[in-house]
Coordinates of C-alpha atoms and ligand atoms in Angstrom, one line a residue:
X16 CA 104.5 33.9 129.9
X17 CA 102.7 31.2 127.9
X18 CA 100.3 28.7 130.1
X19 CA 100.3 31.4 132.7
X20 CA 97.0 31.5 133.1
X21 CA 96.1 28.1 131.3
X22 CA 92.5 27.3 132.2
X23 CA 92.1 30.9 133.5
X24 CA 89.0 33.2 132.4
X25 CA 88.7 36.7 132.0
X26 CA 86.3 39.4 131.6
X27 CA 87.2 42.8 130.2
X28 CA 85.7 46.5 130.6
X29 CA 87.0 48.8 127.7
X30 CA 88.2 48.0 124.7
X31 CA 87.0 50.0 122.2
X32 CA 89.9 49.5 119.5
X33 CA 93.5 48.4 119.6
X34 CA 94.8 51.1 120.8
X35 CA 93.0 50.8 124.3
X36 CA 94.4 49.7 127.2
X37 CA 92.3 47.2 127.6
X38 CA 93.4 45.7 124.2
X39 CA 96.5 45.7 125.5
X40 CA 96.0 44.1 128.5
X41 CA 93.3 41.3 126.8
X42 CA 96.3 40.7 124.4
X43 CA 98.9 39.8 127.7
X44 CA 96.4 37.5 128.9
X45 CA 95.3 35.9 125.8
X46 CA 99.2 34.9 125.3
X47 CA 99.0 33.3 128.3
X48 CA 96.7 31.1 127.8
X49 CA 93.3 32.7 129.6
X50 CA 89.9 32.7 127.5
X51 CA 88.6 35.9 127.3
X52 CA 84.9 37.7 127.3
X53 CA 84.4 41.4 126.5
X54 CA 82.1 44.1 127.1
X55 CA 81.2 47.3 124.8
X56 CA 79.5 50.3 125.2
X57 CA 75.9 50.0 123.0
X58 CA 75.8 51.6 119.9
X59 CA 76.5 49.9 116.4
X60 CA 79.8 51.7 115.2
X61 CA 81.6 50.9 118.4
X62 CA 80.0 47.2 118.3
X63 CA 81.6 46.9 114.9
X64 CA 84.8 48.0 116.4
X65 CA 85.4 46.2 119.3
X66 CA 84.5 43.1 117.3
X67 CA 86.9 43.9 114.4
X68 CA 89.5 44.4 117.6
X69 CA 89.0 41.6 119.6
X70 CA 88.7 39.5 117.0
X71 CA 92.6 38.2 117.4
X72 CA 91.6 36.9 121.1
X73 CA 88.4 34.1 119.9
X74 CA 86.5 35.8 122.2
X75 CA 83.6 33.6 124.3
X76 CA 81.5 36.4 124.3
X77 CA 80.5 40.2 123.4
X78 CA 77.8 41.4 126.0
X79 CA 76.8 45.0 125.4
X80 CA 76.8 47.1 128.4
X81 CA 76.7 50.8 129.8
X82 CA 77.8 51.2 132.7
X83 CA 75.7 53.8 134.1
X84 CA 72.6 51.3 133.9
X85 CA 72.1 48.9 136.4
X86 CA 70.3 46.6 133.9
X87 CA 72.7 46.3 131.5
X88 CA 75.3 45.0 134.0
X89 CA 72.9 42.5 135.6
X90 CA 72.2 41.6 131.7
X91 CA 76.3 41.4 131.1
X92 CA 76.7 39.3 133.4
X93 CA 74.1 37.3 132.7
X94 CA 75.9 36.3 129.5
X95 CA 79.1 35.7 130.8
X96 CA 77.5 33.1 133.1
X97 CA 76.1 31.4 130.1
X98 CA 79.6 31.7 128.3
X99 CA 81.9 31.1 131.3
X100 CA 79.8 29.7 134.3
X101 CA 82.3 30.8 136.5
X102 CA 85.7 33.2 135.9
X103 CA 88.9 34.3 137.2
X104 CA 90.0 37.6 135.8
X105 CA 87.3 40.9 135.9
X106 CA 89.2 43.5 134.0
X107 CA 87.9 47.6 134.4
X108 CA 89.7 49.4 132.4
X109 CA 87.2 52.4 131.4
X110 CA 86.3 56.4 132.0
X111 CA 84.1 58.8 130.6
X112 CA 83.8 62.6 131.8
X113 CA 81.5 65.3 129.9
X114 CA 84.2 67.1 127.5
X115 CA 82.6 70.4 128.9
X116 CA 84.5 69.7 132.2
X117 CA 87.6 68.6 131.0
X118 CA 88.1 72.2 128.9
X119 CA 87.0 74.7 131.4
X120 CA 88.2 75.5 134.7
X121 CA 87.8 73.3 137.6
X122 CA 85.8 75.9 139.4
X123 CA 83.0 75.4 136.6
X124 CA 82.2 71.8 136.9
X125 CA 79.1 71.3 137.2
X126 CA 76.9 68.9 139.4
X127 CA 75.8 66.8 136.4
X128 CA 79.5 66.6 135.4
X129 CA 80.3 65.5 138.6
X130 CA 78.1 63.2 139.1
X131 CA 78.3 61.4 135.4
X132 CA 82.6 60.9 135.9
X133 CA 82.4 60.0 139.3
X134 CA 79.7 57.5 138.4
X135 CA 81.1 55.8 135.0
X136 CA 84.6 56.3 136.2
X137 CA 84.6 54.9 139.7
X138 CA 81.0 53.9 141.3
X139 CA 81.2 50.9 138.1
X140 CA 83.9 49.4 139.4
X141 CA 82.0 48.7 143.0
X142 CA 78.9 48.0 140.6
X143 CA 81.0 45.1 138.4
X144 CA 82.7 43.7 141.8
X145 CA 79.2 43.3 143.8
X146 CA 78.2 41.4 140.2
X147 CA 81.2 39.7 139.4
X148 CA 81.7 38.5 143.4
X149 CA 79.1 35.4 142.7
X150 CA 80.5 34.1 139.7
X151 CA 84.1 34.5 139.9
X152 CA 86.2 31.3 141.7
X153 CA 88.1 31.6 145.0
X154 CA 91.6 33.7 144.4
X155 CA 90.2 35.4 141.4
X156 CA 92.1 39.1 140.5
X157 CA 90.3 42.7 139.8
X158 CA 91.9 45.1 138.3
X159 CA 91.2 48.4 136.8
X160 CA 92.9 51.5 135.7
X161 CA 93.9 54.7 137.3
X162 CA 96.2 57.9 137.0
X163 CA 98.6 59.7 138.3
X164 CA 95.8 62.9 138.5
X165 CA 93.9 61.5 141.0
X166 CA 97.2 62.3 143.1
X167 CA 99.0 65.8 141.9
X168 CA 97.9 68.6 140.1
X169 CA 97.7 67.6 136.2
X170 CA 96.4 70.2 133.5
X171 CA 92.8 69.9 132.3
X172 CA 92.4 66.6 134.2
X173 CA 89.8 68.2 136.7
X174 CA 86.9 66.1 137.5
X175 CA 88.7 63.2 136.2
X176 CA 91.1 63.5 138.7
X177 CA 88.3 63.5 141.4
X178 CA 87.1 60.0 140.2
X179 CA 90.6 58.5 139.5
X180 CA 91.5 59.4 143.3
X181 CA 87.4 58.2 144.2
X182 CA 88.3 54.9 142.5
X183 CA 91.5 54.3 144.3
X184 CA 89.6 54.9 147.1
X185 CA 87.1 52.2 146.4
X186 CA 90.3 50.1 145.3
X187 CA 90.6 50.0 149.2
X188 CA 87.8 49.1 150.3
X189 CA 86.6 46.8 147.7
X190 CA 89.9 44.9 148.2
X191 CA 89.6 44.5 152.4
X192 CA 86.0 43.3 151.9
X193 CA 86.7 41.2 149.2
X194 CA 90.2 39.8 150.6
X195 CA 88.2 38.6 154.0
X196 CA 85.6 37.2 152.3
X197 CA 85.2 33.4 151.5
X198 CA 86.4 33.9 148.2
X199 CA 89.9 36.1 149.1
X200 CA 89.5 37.7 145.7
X201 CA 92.2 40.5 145.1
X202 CA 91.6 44.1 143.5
X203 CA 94.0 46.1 142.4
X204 CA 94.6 49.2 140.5
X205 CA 97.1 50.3 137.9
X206 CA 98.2 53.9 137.7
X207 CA 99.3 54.0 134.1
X208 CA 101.5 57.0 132.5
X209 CA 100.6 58.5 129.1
X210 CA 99.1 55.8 126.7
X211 CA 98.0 57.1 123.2
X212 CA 94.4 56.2 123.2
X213 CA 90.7 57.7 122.6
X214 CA 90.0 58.3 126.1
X215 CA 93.6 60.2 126.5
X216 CA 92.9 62.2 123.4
X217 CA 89.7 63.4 124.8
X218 CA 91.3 65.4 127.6
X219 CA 94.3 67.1 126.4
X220 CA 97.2 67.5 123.5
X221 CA 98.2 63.6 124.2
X222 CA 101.7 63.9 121.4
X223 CA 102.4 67.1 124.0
X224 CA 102.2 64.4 127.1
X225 CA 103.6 62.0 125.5
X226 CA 106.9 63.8 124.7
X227 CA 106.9 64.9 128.5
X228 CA 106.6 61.5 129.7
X229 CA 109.4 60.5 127.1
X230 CA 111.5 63.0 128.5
X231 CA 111.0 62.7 132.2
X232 CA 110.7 59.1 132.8
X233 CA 113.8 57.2 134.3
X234 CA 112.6 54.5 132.0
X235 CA 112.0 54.7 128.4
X236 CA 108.6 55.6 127.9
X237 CA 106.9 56.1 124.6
X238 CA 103.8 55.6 121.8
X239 CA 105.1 52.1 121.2
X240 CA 105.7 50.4 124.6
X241 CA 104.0 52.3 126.7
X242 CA 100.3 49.9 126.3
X243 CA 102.2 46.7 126.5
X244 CA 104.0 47.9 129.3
X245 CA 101.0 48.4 131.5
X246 CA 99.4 45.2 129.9
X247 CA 102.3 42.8 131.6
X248 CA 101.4 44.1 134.8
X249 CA 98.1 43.6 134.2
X250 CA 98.5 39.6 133.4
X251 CA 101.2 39.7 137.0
X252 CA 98.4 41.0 138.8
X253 CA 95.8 38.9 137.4
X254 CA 98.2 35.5 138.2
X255 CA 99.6 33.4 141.0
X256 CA 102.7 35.6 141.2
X257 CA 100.3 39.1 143.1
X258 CA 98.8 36.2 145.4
X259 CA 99.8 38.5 148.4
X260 CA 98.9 41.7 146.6
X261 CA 95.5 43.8 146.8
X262 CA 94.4 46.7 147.2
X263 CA 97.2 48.4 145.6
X264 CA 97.4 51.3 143.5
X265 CA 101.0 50.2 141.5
X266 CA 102.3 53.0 138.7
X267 CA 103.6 51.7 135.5
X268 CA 104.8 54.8 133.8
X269 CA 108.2 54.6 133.4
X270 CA 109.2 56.2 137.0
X271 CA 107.4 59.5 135.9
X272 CA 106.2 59.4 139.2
X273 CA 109.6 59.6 141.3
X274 CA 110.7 62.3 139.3
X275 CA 110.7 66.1 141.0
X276 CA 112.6 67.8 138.6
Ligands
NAD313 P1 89.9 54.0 125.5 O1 89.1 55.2 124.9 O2 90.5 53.1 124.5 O3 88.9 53.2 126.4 C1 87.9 53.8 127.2 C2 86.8 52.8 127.3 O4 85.8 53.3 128.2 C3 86.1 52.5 125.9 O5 86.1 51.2 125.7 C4 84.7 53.1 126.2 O6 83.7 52.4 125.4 C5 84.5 52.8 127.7 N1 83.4 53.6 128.2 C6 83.2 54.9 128.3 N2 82.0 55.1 128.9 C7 81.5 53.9 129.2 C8 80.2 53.5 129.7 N3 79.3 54.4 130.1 N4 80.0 52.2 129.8 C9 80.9 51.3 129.4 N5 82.1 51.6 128.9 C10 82.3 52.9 128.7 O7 90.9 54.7 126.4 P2 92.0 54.1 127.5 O8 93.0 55.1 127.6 O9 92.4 52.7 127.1 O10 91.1 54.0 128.8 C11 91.1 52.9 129.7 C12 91.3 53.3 131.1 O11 92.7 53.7 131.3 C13 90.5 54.5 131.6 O12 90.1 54.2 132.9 C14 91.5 55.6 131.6 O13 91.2 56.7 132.5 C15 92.7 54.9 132.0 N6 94.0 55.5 131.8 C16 94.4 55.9 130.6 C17 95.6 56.6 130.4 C18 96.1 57.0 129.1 O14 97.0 57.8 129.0 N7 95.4 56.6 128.0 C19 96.5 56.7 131.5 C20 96.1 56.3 132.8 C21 94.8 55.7 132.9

């Protein structure tokens, strides 16, 4: 896919190391060809991190940023402005619920729970769009990431699930308003099956998933393709080739989703 998106910038949400999904997906579009900027959650051991990470992809830019304050996005995007002036690609690919709430019962979530998921894990995405809508170029792609929870029943995913079906939601919407706007900018979201990663290991027995997903997916689905999997998807749905697609919720599991029995 090399000189796919030649010329092409980006902007990515959520990598924290290489085994994130965001990694994954900044490595697809670093191969072909697109310049990439990157955000990271404040605090100095993750800083040292992400840059150790991203280091592979020359970024433009690190711009700290917490999603849950207003001023650090406006201050995010201020530096890509600076870095970029304009871009192509706004990656969201990022989730955080209180661990309380993802190890007791979904009848004891609590309000603030509720409210902190629902808010880093979908309202950010709508909060990015609105600040990414003035500096990206016409056609430009959104895309952020989803699961299979926000759909069926899945063990200890609880309020995650809430937000995961909350940001499809906003997917939706975002997309329609976006799409008829001057700028026809896409947004799309990717339901992603079991990825070894921090986030994953924070809500349940991730080798346990895993093995399920290796087992039940028509396709073959495992530690080591699993990322780079959902990562080519990303770079189709952030080219040309999704022109005609937004607003969609696509799976890249393996099939794990077909499957009944
Ligand atoms: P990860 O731990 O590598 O990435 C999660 C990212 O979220 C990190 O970069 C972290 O810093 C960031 N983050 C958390 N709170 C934040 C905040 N307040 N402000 C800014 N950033 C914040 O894990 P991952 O699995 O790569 O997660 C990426 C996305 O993929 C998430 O939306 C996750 O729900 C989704 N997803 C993961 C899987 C899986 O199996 N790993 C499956 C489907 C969907």
């Amino acid at each position: 896919m090399m000189g796919m998106l030649t010329g092409k910038k980006a902007f990515v949400f959520g990598v924290l190391n290489e085994y994130s999904i965001g990694w994954h997906i900044a490595e697809e579009l670093h191969k072909a060809g697109c310049e990439l900027g990157f955000s990271y959650l404040p605090g100095e051991k993750i800083e040292r991190r992400v840059v150790k990470a991203v280091e592979p992809f020359n970024p433009k830019f690190l711009a700290p940023c917490d999603v849950s304050k207003d001023a650090d996005i406006t201050s995010a995007f201020q530096r890509a402005g600076e870095a970029f002036g304009t871009f192509d690609i706004l990656v969201h690919s990022l989730a955080f619920a209180p661990a309380d709430a993802l190890h007791s019962p979904f009848l004891q979530t609590s309000r603030e729970a509720w409210k902190t998921a629902l808010d880093i894990s979908a309202y950010s995405l709508l909060a990015l769009a609105r600040e990414a809508q003035n500096l990206m170029n016409p056609n430009g792609s959104i895309i952020t990431m989803s699961y299979f929870g926000a759909e069926k029943f899945i063990p200890m995913y609880n309020v995650m699930a809430v937000a995961k079906a909350a940001l499809e939601c906003t997917v939706r919407y975002l997309a329609a308003e976006m799409g008829r706007a001057e700028k026809h900018i896409r947004v799309n979201a990717i339901s992603a099956g079991a990825v070894k990663t921090m986030a994953a290991r924070g809500i349940g027995d991730i080798d346990k998933m895993m093995l399920h997903y290796t087992e039940k997916s028509p396709l073959p689905w495992h530690a080591e393709n699993a990322a780079t999997h959902v990562g080519k998807t990303a770079l189709y749905l952030c080219s040309d080739l999704a022109s005609g697609v937004t607003g969609e919720t696509i799976y890249v599991d393996g099939g794990y989703n077909i499957v009944g029995w």
